[in-house]
Amino acid sequence: MNNCRICGAQALIKSDYPDAHFNSKVFAYLNCENCASYSVFPSPTDDDFDKMYGEEDHYYLKDITGTLTYKHNYPYANHHGYQIYYLEKIKDDLSGKTLLDYGCGSGFYMDYAQRLGAKVVGVEFDQKFVELLRKKTTFNLFTFPELKLQIPNKTFDYIHLGHVLEHLSEPKKMMEELMEFAHKDTIFLVDGPLERNSCLHRFYVDIGSKLKGKKYREAIPQHLTLTNKKSQLLFFKNLGLKKEEYAVVEQYFPLTRKIEPSIGKLISFFIASTSILISKLIPNSGNLFHYRGKIDKDHI
Ligand SMILES: [Zn+2]
């Protein structure tokens, strides 16, 4: 029996999302009757994960000669831009503090945090990617098993996960393992998508999908959980974290931010732009979240 990856309830029923066909398997989107998030099952195997996130996933790094540099000039309503915006908001506190970036990707977030005076450490999933990153950057980098082995008793003042949780088959377990690297005042910063949250953008995409009436899609099910504001907050609360800030914002993706000579694309651009404007007026409307919280001392 599959449990909801977000709240743990055994209350999953088939959703109206089309299945994803990938690696000769069928991945289904199951709706949780308790928290209204979607969980994707079956859980990907190691082979599925390797094919989902092969070397091609970070091919862009291979072509870079010398050290990787970061421009931080993100376009309007872009997920990296929002991550940097929330980092800027805490810059006065960040200086001199330690920050662990779990799922650091190219290292853009660590670079910005370092510029603000933080002492940063990065973790990535794939050994080969970590080795490649070490060649292209000067950051302190580990795989998670390496981190646990090499600095097991280290704690960090900040732990960041940017667009990571939705990729995990056991997000709760991963957070609990990360909490071992926290002291009583560690601040958790978490950013990610809200793919079941209401906004005009989501409504348009869902209607489009229903009208197409596809039974399945040829797609890579990289996101194993799809959440809304309420289910995402419940997830953090169940972990024993106390919310200090929770914001819902909106990005263009998966609709387009480009004006292109096609009626379909123009409508998409118009819907996405209008939806972003509406979400600025309605606090709970949007497709991205930013969470800041600490271990709840009353909870322990
Ligand atoms: Zn649930």
Short mmCIF file of C-alpha atoms and ligand atoms in Angstrom, two decimals:
data_model
loop_
_atom_site.label_atom_id
_atom_site.label_comp_id
_atom_site.label_asym_id
_atom_site.label_seq_id
_atom_site.Cartn_x
_atom_site.Cartn_y
_atom_site.Cartn_z
CA MET A 1 0.00 0.00 0.00
CA ASN A 2 1.39 3.39 -0.97
CA ASN A 3 1.35 6.27 1.49
CA CYS A 4 1.20 9.94 0.62
CA ARG A 5 4.78 11.23 0.40
CA ILE A 6 3.73 14.55 1.95
CA CYS A 7 1.46 13.69 4.93
CA GLY A 8 1.93 9.92 5.21
CA ALA A 9 -1.80 9.14 4.98
CA GLN A 10 -2.97 5.91 3.33
CA ALA A 11 -5.56 7.83 1.36
CA LEU A 12 -4.35 7.79 -2.23
CA ILE A 13 -6.76 7.58 -5.12
CA LYS A 14 -6.13 7.88 -8.85
CA SER A 15 -6.10 11.50 -9.96
CA ASP A 16 -7.24 12.82 -13.34
CA TYR A 17 -3.63 13.58 -14.28
CA PRO A 18 -2.45 11.48 -17.22
CA ASP A 19 0.17 8.84 -16.37
CA ALA A 20 3.80 9.40 -17.35
CA HIS A 21 5.35 6.69 -19.52
CA PHE A 22 9.08 6.49 -18.91
CA ASN A 23 11.78 3.81 -19.04
CA SER A 24 9.17 1.22 -20.15
CA LYS A 25 7.10 1.86 -17.01
CA VAL A 26 3.85 3.59 -16.14
CA PHE A 27 4.02 6.21 -13.38
CA ALA A 28 0.66 7.25 -11.92
CA TYR A 29 -0.29 10.51 -10.18
CA LEU A 30 -2.20 9.63 -7.02
CA ASN A 31 -4.27 12.21 -5.19
CA CYS A 32 -4.16 12.26 -1.37
CA GLU A 33 -7.65 12.61 0.10
CA ASN A 34 -6.12 13.92 3.32
CA CYS A 35 -3.80 16.74 2.14
CA ALA A 36 -4.72 17.13 -1.57
CA SER A 37 -1.15 16.71 -2.78
CA TYR A 38 -0.25 14.24 -5.54
CA SER A 39 2.33 11.49 -5.12
CA VAL A 40 3.81 9.63 -8.09
CA PHE A 41 4.01 5.84 -7.89
CA PRO A 42 5.73 3.43 -8.30
CA SER A 43 8.85 4.92 -6.71
CA PRO A 44 11.60 5.16 -9.30
CA THR A 45 14.34 2.52 -9.02
CA ASP A 46 18.07 3.36 -9.14
CA ASP A 47 18.00 2.62 -12.86
CA ASP A 48 15.06 5.01 -13.37
CA PHE A 49 16.86 7.72 -11.38
CA ASP A 50 20.06 7.23 -13.41
CA LYS A 51 18.09 7.69 -16.62
CA MET A 52 16.19 10.68 -15.21
CA TYR A 53 19.32 12.50 -14.04
CA GLY A 54 22.13 11.22 -16.20
CA GLU A 55 25.17 13.23 -17.14
CA GLU A 56 23.06 15.10 -19.70
CA ASP A 57 21.26 16.76 -16.81
CA HIS A 58 24.30 18.95 -16.17
CA TYR A 59 25.93 18.85 -19.60
CA TYR A 60 26.20 22.66 -19.59
CA LEU A 61 29.04 22.45 -17.05
CA LYS A 62 31.22 20.30 -19.30
CA ASP A 63 31.66 23.00 -21.91
CA ILE A 64 32.82 25.60 -19.42
CA THR A 65 36.56 26.09 -19.36
CA GLY A 66 38.15 27.28 -16.15
CA THR A 67 36.13 28.33 -13.15
CA LEU A 68 32.38 28.73 -13.29
CA THR A 69 31.19 32.34 -12.90
CA TYR A 70 27.70 33.48 -11.95
CA LYS A 71 25.92 36.56 -13.26
CA HIS A 72 22.77 36.46 -11.09
CA ASN A 73 20.84 38.48 -13.67
CA TYR A 74 17.64 36.47 -13.57
CA PRO A 75 14.62 37.54 -15.61
CA TYR A 76 11.37 38.75 -14.05
CA ALA A 77 9.32 36.09 -12.22
CA ASN A 78 12.02 33.41 -12.42
CA HIS A 79 12.49 30.73 -9.74
CA HIS A 80 16.21 31.42 -9.25
CA GLY A 81 15.45 35.12 -9.00
CA TYR A 82 12.96 34.45 -6.19
CA GLN A 83 15.50 32.29 -4.33
CA ILE A 84 18.02 35.16 -4.47
CA TYR A 85 15.33 37.69 -3.46
CA TYR A 86 14.64 35.76 -0.22
CA LEU A 87 18.35 35.32 0.44
CA GLU A 88 18.80 39.10 0.11
CA LYS A 89 16.07 39.61 2.71
CA ILE A 90 18.15 37.85 5.39
CA LYS A 91 21.54 39.25 4.35
CA ASP A 92 22.11 41.13 7.62
CA ASP A 93 21.91 37.89 9.57
CA LEU A 94 23.73 35.71 7.05
CA SER A 95 27.19 37.27 7.30
CA GLY A 96 29.63 34.99 9.12
CA LYS A 97 27.09 32.14 9.35
CA THR A 98 27.42 28.63 7.93
CA LEU A 99 25.05 27.50 5.18
CA LEU A 100 24.50 24.01 3.81
CA ASP A 101 22.95 23.98 0.34
CA TYR A 102 21.40 20.54 -0.15
CA GLY A 103 20.96 19.95 -3.87
CA CYS A 104 23.24 22.86 -4.77
CA GLY A 105 23.13 22.32 -8.55
CA SER A 106 25.46 24.70 -10.39
CA GLY A 107 26.27 26.50 -7.12
CA PHE A 108 24.57 29.81 -7.99
CA TYR A 109 22.88 29.98 -4.56
CA MET A 110 26.11 29.23 -2.67
CA ASP A 111 27.91 31.86 -4.74
CA TYR A 112 25.35 34.51 -3.79
CA ALA A 113 25.31 33.45 -0.11
CA GLN A 114 29.12 33.59 -0.08
CA ARG A 115 29.04 37.12 -1.50
CA LEU A 116 26.77 38.01 1.43
CA GLY A 117 29.40 36.69 3.83
CA ALA A 118 28.17 33.14 4.52
CA LYS A 119 30.49 30.14 4.81
CA VAL A 120 28.97 27.65 2.40
CA VAL A 121 29.00 23.88 1.88
CA GLY A 122 27.21 22.14 -0.99
CA VAL A 123 25.71 18.69 -1.36
CA GLU A 124 24.70 16.97 -4.59
CA PHE A 125 23.14 13.59 -5.29
CA ASP A 126 25.43 12.23 -7.99
CA GLN A 127 29.11 11.45 -7.36
CA LYS A 128 30.11 12.28 -10.96
CA PHE A 129 28.36 15.63 -10.76
CA VAL A 130 30.13 16.45 -7.48
CA GLU A 131 33.49 15.63 -9.07
CA LEU A 132 32.67 17.82 -12.07
CA LEU A 133 31.59 20.68 -9.81
CA ARG A 134 34.80 20.40 -7.79
CA LYS A 135 36.78 20.93 -11.01
CA LYS A 136 34.74 23.98 -12.03
CA THR A 137 34.31 25.72 -8.68
CA THR A 138 36.18 26.35 -5.43
CA PHE A 139 33.25 25.31 -3.20
CA ASN A 140 33.38 22.72 -0.47
CA LEU A 141 31.30 19.92 -2.02
CA PHE A 142 30.08 16.51 -0.92
CA THR A 143 27.64 13.78 -1.79
CA PHE A 144 25.28 13.22 1.14
CA PRO A 145 26.94 9.91 2.21
CA GLU A 146 30.33 11.73 2.12
CA LEU A 147 28.98 14.55 4.27
CA LYS A 148 27.61 12.08 6.83
CA LEU A 149 30.91 10.21 6.92
CA GLN A 150 33.35 13.12 6.84
CA ILE A 151 31.68 15.72 9.06
CA PRO A 152 29.06 13.74 11.00
CA ASN A 153 28.78 16.07 14.01
CA LYS A 154 28.83 19.35 12.12
CA THR A 155 25.85 21.65 12.41
CA PHE A 156 24.96 24.54 10.13
CA ASP A 157 23.28 27.86 10.92
CA TYR A 158 21.29 27.66 7.70
CA ILE A 159 20.14 24.65 5.68
CA HIS A 160 18.75 25.39 2.24
CA LEU A 161 16.85 23.17 -0.16
CA GLY A 162 16.00 24.85 -3.44
CA HIS A 163 13.68 22.87 -5.72
CA VAL A 164 14.79 19.57 -4.21
CA LEU A 165 11.93 18.09 -2.15
CA GLU A 166 9.69 17.40 -5.15
CA HIS A 167 12.38 15.14 -6.65
CA LEU A 168 12.65 12.84 -3.63
CA SER A 169 10.87 9.53 -3.15
CA GLU A 170 11.19 9.93 0.63
CA PRO A 171 11.17 13.69 1.32
CA LYS A 172 10.27 13.28 5.01
CA LYS A 173 13.13 10.85 5.64
CA MET A 174 15.58 13.14 3.86
CA MET A 175 14.51 16.14 5.93
CA GLU A 176 14.88 14.10 9.14
CA GLU A 177 18.41 13.10 8.12
CA LEU A 178 19.21 16.74 7.36
CA MET A 179 17.86 17.81 10.75
CA GLU A 180 20.78 15.91 12.28
CA PHE A 181 22.95 18.72 10.85
CA ALA A 182 20.87 21.34 12.65
CA HIS A 183 21.36 22.94 16.04
CA LYS A 184 18.48 24.44 18.02
CA ASP A 185 18.59 27.76 16.12
CA THR A 186 19.27 26.45 12.61
CA ILE A 187 17.10 28.13 10.03
CA PHE A 188 15.67 25.98 7.24
CA LEU A 189 15.17 27.81 3.95
CA VAL A 190 13.15 25.82 1.44
CA ASP A 191 12.02 26.87 -2.04
CA GLY A 192 10.02 24.84 -4.51
CA PRO A 193 7.07 24.53 -6.85
CA LEU A 194 3.41 24.35 -5.80
CA GLU A 195 2.00 22.37 -8.69
CA ARG A 196 -1.42 21.76 -7.11
CA ASN A 197 -1.92 25.29 -5.83
CA SER A 198 -4.59 27.51 -7.28
CA CYS A 199 -3.74 30.30 -9.68
CA LEU A 200 -4.97 31.28 -13.14
CA HIS A 201 -1.87 29.64 -14.68
CA ARG A 202 -2.66 26.27 -13.04
CA PHE A 203 -6.35 26.49 -14.01
CA TYR A 204 -5.41 27.11 -17.65
CA VAL A 205 -2.89 24.24 -17.75
CA ASP A 206 -5.36 21.82 -16.11
CA ILE A 207 -8.21 22.76 -18.46
CA GLY A 208 -5.86 22.39 -21.45
CA SER A 209 -4.82 18.94 -20.25
CA LYS A 210 -8.47 17.86 -19.75
CA LEU A 211 -9.47 19.10 -23.22
CA LYS A 212 -6.62 17.18 -24.82
CA GLY A 213 -7.92 14.13 -22.93
CA LYS A 214 -4.66 12.22 -23.13
CA LYS A 215 -4.54 8.96 -21.19
CA TYR A 216 -0.78 9.24 -20.81
CA ARG A 217 2.23 11.41 -21.65
CA GLU A 218 5.73 10.43 -22.72
CA ALA A 219 7.37 12.32 -19.90
CA ILE A 220 10.12 12.04 -17.32
CA PRO A 221 8.46 11.96 -13.89
CA GLN A 222 11.19 13.94 -12.13
CA HIS A 223 8.69 15.48 -9.73
CA LEU A 224 7.41 12.78 -7.37
CA THR A 225 5.23 15.11 -5.29
CA LEU A 226 2.93 17.92 -6.42
CA THR A 227 1.77 20.13 -3.57
CA ASN A 228 -0.37 23.10 -2.67
CA LYS A 229 0.18 25.71 0.03
CA LYS A 230 -1.72 23.77 2.70
CA SER A 231 -0.08 20.39 2.08
CA GLN A 232 3.40 21.90 1.91
CA LEU A 233 2.87 23.67 5.25
CA LEU A 234 1.52 20.45 6.79
CA PHE A 235 4.68 18.67 5.64
CA PHE A 236 6.94 21.10 7.53
CA LYS A 237 4.69 21.09 10.61
CA ASN A 238 4.71 17.27 10.76
CA LEU A 239 8.51 17.39 10.76
CA GLY A 240 8.45 19.50 13.93
CA LEU A 241 9.42 22.74 12.23
CA LYS A 242 7.91 26.06 13.20
CA LYS A 243 7.14 28.50 10.40
CA GLU A 244 8.75 31.94 10.47
CA GLU A 245 7.82 32.91 6.93
CA TYR A 246 5.84 31.32 4.14
CA ALA A 247 5.31 33.11 0.87
CA VAL A 248 3.56 32.04 -2.31
CA VAL A 249 4.87 33.66 -5.50
CA GLU A 250 4.57 32.88 -9.18
CA GLN A 251 6.86 32.14 -12.12
CA TYR A 252 6.22 31.88 -15.87
CA PHE A 253 7.29 28.23 -16.09
CA PRO A 254 5.83 25.85 -17.33
CA LEU A 255 4.07 28.39 -19.59
CA THR A 256 6.24 30.63 -21.75
CA ARG A 257 7.84 33.98 -20.94
CA LYS A 258 8.64 34.68 -24.60
CA ILE A 259 6.50 36.54 -27.11
CA GLU A 260 6.53 34.25 -30.13
CA PRO A 261 4.64 34.38 -33.45
CA SER A 262 2.16 31.63 -32.62
CA ILE A 263 -1.41 32.09 -31.35
CA GLY A 264 -1.03 29.27 -28.79
CA LYS A 265 2.24 30.68 -27.43
CA LEU A 266 0.82 34.23 -27.31
CA ILE A 267 -2.18 33.02 -25.29
CA SER A 268 0.18 31.13 -22.95
CA PHE A 269 2.30 34.22 -22.46
CA PHE A 270 -0.77 36.37 -21.82
CA ILE A 271 -2.24 33.87 -19.31
CA ALA A 272 1.09 33.48 -17.46
CA SER A 273 1.64 37.27 -17.28
CA THR A 274 -1.93 37.94 -16.11
CA SER A 275 -1.69 35.13 -13.57
CA ILE A 276 1.53 36.60 -12.12
CA LEU A 277 -0.22 39.99 -11.74
CA ILE A 278 -3.26 38.39 -10.05
CA SER A 279 -0.99 36.45 -7.68
CA LYS A 280 0.66 39.69 -6.61
CA LEU A 281 -2.77 40.81 -5.39
CA ILE A 282 -3.93 37.49 -3.89
CA PRO A 283 -1.37 36.18 -1.35
CA ASN A 284 -2.32 32.47 -1.61
CA SER A 285 -2.36 32.42 -5.41
CA GLY A 286 0.81 31.25 -7.17
CA ASN A 287 2.94 28.29 -8.24
CA LEU A 288 6.08 28.62 -6.06
CA PHE A 289 6.70 28.74 -2.33
CA HIS A 290 9.37 30.06 -0.04
CA TYR A 291 9.52 28.67 3.50
CA ARG A 292 11.64 29.74 6.43
CA GLY A 293 11.40 27.85 9.72
CA LYS A 294 13.19 26.47 12.75
CA ILE A 295 12.94 23.35 14.87
CA ASP A 296 9.92 23.90 17.14
CA LYS A 297 11.26 23.89 20.69
CA ASP A 298 7.78 23.25 22.15
CA HIS A 299 7.47 20.23 19.89
CA ILE A 300 10.57 18.38 21.22
ZN ZN B 1 -1.29 13.57 1.96
#
